[in-house]
mmCIF file of C-alpha atoms in Angstrom:
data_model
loop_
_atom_site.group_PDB
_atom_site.id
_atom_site.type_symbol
_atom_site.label_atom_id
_atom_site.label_comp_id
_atom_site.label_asym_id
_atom_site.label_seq_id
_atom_site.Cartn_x
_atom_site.Cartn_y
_atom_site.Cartn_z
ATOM 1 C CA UNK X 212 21.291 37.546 90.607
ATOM 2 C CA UNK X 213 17.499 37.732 90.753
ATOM 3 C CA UNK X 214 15.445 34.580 88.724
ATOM 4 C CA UNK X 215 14.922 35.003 85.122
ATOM 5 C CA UNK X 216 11.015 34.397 84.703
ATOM 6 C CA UNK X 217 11.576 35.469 80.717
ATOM 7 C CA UNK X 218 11.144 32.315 79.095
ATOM 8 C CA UNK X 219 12.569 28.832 79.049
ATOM 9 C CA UNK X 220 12.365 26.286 82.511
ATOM 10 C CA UNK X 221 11.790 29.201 84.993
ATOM 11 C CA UNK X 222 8.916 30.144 83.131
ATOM 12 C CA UNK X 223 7.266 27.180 82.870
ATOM 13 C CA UNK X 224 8.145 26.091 86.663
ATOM 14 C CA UNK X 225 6.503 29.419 87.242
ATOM 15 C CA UNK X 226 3.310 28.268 85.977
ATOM 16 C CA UNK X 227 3.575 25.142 86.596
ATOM 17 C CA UNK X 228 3.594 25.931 90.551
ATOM 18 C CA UNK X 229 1.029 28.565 90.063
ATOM 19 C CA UNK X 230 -1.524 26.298 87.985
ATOM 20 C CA UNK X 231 -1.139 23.433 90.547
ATOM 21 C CA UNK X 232 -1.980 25.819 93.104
ATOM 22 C CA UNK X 233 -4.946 27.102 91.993
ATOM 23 C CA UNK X 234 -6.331 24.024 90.681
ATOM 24 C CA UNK X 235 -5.955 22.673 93.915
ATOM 25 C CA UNK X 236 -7.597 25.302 95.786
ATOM 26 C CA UNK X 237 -10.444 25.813 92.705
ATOM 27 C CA UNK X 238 -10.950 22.675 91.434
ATOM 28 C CA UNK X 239 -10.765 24.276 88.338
ATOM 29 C CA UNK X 240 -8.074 25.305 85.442
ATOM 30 C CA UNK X 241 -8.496 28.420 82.849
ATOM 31 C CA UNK X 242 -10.576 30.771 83.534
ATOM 32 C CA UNK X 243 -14.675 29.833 81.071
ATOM 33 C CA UNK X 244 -14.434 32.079 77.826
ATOM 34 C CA UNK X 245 -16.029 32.399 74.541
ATOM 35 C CA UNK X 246 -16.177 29.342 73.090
ATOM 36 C CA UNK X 247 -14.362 27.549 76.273
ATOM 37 C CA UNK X 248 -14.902 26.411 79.425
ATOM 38 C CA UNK X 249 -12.915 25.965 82.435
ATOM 39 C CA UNK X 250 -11.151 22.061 82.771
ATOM 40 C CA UNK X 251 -12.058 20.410 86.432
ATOM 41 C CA UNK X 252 -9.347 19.402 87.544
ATOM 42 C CA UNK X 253 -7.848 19.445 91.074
ATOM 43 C CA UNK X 254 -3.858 19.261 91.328
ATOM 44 C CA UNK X 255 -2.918 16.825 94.373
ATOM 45 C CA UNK X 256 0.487 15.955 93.145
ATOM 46 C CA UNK X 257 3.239 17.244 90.402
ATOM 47 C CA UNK X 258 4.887 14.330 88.822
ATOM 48 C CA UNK X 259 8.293 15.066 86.356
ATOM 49 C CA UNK X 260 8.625 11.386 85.859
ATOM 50 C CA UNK X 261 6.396 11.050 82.655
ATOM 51 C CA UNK X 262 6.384 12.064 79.014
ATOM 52 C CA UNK X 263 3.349 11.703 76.888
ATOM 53 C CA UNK X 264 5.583 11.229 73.381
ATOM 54 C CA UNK X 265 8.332 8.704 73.184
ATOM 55 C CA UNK X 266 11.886 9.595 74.035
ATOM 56 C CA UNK X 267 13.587 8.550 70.542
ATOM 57 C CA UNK X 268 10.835 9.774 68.438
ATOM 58 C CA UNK X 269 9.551 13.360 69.577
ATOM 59 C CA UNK X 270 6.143 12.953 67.676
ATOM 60 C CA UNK X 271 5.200 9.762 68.429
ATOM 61 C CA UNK X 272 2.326 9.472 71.123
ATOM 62 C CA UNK X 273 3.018 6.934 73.673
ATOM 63 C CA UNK X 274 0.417 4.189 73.455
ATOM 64 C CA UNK X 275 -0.396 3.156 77.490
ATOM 65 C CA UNK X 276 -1.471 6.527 78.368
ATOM 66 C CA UNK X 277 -3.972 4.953 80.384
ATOM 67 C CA UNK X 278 -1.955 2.560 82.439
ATOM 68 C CA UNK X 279 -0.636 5.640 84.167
ATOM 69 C CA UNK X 280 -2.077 8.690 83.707
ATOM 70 C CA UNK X 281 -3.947 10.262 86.954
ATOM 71 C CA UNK X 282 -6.691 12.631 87.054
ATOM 72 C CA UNK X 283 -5.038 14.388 90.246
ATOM 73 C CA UNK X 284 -1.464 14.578 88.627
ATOM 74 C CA UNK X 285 -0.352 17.953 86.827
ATOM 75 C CA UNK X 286 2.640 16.644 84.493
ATOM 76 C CA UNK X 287 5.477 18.653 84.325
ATOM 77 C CA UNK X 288 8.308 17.694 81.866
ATOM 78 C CA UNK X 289 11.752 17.264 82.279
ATOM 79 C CA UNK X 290 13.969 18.869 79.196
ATOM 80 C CA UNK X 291 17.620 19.387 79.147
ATOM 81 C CA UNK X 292 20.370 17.949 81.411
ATOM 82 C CA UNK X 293 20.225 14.394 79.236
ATOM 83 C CA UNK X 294 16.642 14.621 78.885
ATOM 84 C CA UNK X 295 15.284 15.246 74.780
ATOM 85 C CA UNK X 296 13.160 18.085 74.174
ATOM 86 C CA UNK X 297 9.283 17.447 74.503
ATOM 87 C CA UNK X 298 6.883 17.622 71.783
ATOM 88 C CA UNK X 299 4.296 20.018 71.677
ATOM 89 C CA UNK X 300 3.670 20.978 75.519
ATOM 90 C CA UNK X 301 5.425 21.888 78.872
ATOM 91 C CA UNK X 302 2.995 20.498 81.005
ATOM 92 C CA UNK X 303 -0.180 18.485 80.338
ATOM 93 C CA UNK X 304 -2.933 17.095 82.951
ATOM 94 C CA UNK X 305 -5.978 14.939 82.831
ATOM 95 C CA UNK X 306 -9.285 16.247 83.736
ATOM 96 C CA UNK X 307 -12.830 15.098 85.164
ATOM 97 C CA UNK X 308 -13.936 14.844 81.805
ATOM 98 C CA UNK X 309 -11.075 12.314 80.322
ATOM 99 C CA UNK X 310 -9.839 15.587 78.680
ATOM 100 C CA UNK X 311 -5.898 15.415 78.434
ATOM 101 C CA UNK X 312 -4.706 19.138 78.103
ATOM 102 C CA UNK X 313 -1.560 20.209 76.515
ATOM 103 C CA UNK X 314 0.070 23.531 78.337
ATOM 104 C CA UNK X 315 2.343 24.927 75.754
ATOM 105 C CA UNK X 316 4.472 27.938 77.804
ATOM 106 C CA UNK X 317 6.321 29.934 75.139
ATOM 107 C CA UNK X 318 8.605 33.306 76.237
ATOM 108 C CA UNK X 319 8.363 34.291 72.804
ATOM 109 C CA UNK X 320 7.041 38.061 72.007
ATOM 110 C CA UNK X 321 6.953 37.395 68.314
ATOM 111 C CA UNK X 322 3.516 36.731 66.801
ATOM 112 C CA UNK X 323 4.486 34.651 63.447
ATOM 113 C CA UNK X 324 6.782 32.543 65.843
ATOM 114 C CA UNK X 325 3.351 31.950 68.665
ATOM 115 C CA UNK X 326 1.349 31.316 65.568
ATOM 116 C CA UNK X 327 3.936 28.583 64.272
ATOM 117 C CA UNK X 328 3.142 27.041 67.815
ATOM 118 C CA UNK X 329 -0.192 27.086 67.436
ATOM 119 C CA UNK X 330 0.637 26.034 64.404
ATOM 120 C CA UNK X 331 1.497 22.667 65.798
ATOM 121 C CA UNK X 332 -1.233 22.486 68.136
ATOM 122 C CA UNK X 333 -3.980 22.523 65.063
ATOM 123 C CA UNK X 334 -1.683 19.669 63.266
ATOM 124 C CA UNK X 335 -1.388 17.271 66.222
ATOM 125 C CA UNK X 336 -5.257 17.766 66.979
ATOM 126 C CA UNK X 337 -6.141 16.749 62.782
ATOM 127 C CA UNK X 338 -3.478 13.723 63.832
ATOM 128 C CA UNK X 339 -5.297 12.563 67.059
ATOM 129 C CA UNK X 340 -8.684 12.962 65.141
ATOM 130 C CA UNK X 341 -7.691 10.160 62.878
ATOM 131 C CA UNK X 342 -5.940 7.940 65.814
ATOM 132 C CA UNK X 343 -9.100 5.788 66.702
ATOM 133 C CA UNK X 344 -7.454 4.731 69.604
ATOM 134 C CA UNK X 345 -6.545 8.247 71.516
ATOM 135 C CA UNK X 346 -9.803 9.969 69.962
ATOM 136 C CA UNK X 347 -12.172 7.219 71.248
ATOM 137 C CA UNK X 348 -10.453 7.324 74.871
ATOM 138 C CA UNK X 349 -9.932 10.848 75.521
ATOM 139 C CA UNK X 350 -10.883 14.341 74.484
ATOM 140 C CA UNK X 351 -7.548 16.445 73.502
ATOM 141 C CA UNK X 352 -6.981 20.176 74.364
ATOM 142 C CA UNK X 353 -4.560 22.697 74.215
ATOM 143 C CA UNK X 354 -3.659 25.665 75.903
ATOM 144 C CA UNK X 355 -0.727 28.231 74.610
ATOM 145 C CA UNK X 356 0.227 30.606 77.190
ATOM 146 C CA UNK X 357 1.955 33.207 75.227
ATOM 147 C CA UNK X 358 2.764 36.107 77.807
ATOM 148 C CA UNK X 359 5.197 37.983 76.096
ATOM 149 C CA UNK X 360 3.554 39.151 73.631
ATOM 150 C CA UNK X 361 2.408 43.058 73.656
ATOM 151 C CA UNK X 362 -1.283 44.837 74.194
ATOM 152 C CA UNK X 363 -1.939 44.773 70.698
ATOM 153 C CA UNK X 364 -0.868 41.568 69.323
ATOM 154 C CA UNK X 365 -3.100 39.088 68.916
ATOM 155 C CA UNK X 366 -2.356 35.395 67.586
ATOM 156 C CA UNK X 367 -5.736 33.969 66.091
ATOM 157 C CA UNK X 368 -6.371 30.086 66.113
ATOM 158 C CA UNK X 369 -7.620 28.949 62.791
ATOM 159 C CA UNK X 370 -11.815 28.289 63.223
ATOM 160 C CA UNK X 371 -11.641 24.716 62.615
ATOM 161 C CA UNK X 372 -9.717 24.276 65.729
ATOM 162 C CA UNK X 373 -10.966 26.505 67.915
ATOM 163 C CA UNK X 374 -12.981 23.774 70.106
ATOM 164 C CA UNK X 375 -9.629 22.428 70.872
ATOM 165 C CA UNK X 376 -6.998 25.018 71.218
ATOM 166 C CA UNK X 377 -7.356 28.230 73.293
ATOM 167 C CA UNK X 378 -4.095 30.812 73.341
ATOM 168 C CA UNK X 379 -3.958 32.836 76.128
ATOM 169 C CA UNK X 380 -2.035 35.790 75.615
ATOM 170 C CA UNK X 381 -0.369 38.978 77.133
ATOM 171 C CA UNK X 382 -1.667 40.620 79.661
ATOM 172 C CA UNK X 383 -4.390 37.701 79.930
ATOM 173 C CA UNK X 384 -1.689 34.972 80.014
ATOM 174 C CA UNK X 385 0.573 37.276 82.428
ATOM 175 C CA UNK X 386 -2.652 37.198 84.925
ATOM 176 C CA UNK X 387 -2.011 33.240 85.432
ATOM 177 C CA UNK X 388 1.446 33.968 87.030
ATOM 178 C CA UNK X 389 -0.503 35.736 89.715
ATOM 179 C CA UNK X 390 1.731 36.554 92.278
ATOM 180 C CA UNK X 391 5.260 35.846 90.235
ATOM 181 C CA UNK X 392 3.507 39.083 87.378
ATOM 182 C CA UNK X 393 6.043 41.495 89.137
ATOM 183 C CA UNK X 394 8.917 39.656 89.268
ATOM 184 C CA UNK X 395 7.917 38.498 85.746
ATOM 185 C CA UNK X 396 7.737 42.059 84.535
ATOM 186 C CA UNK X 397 10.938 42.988 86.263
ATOM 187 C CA UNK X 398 13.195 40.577 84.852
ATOM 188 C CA UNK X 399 12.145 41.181 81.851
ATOM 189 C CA UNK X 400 11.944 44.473 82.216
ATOM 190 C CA UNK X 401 8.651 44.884 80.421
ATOM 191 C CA UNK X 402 7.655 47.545 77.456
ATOM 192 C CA UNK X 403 4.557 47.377 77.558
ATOM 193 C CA UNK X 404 3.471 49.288 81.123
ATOM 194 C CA UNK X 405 2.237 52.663 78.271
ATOM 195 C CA UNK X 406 -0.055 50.308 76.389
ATOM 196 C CA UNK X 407 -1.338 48.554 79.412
ATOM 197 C CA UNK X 408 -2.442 52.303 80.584
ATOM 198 C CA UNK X 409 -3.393 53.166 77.104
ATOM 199 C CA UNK X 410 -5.636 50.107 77.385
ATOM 200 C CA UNK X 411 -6.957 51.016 80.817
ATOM 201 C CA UNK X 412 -7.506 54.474 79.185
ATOM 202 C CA UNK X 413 -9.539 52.929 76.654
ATOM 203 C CA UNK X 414 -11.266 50.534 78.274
ATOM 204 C CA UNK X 415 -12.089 53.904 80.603
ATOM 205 C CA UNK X 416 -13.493 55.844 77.546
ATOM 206 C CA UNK X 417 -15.702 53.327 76.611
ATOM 207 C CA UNK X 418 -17.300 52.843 79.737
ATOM 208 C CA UNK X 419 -17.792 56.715 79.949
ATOM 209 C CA UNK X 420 -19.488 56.201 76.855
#
């Protein structure tokens, strides 16, 4: 039975693998875009071990980030099997900059159920703004990476909070897997190969133009 890359811990092992990869190789995470740039950050180790929100209370931000969080270290955490679900993000890293970054890896192709996500993102970040503590000792991001969803759907993050919280969708988000995109788009056996070429096509047209 071939690997489901769909959704759930396969995905996100998927990127996580991938991101510490490149990172390592680039220095560098996320690709600069309007309004963002890339994070420095250059993956040396992958560590399961941590959570950044406590263990009997989902929401609540662990205080002694700083006693053991590592610039070098892409977080990955553990869910399932005994372990409670995590708040917020899949896997989360600390950059150059004293940035912590959330990765939020979703399967889901529905846009009202991404935006609820991001959703979450923009509440957390209002939160953080009023902890004095976490605001004055690091800069928070997020990233959503939302590849499911199709050509034409787009999930739009409210403009107060765009500083903080990119989502990087289909095709875009789908580009990150790099080499795991086919055996992404096989397993899920992927609808969208006509609107990718209908975007090619268009993209075509214009440049004609």
């Amino acid at each position: 039975r071939s690997l489901d890359l769909t959704g759930g811990k396969p995905l996100e092992y998927a990127y996580a693998w991938v991101l510490a990869v490149e990172s390592s190789v680039r220095g560098k995470l996320f690709a600069s875009q309007k309004g963002h740039r890339s994070f420095d950050f250059k993956c040396s180790a992958i560590d399961t071990d941590h959570r950044l929100f406590e263990d009997k209370d989902e929401k609540s931000l662990k205080m002694n980030l700083k006693d053991w969080l590592q610039r070098d270290t892409l977080y990955l955490v553990k869910e399932g099997n005994g372990y409670t679900t995590h708040y917020l993000c899949d896997l989360f890293f600390l950059t150059k900059n004293r940035e912590i970054v959330l990765v939020d890896v979703t399967g889901l192709d529905n846009v009202d159920k991404v935006t609820k996500k991001v959703n979450n993102h923009v509440g957390f970040m209002s939160d953080i703004a009023g902890n004095e503590t976490m605001a004055q000792e690091f800069e928070w991001r997020s990233v959503v990476l939302a590849p499911g969803l199709k050509g034409k759907d787009t999930v739009e993050v409210p403009k107060e909070a765009r500083k903080s919280i990119r989502v990087i969708q289909g095709r875009a988000a789908r580009g990150y897997l790099r080499g795991l995109q086919q055996m992404y788009r096989y397993t899920r056996q992927f609808e969208d190969d006509e609107e990718d070429d209908e975007e090619d096509d268009e993209e075509d047209d214009e440049e004609d133009d």
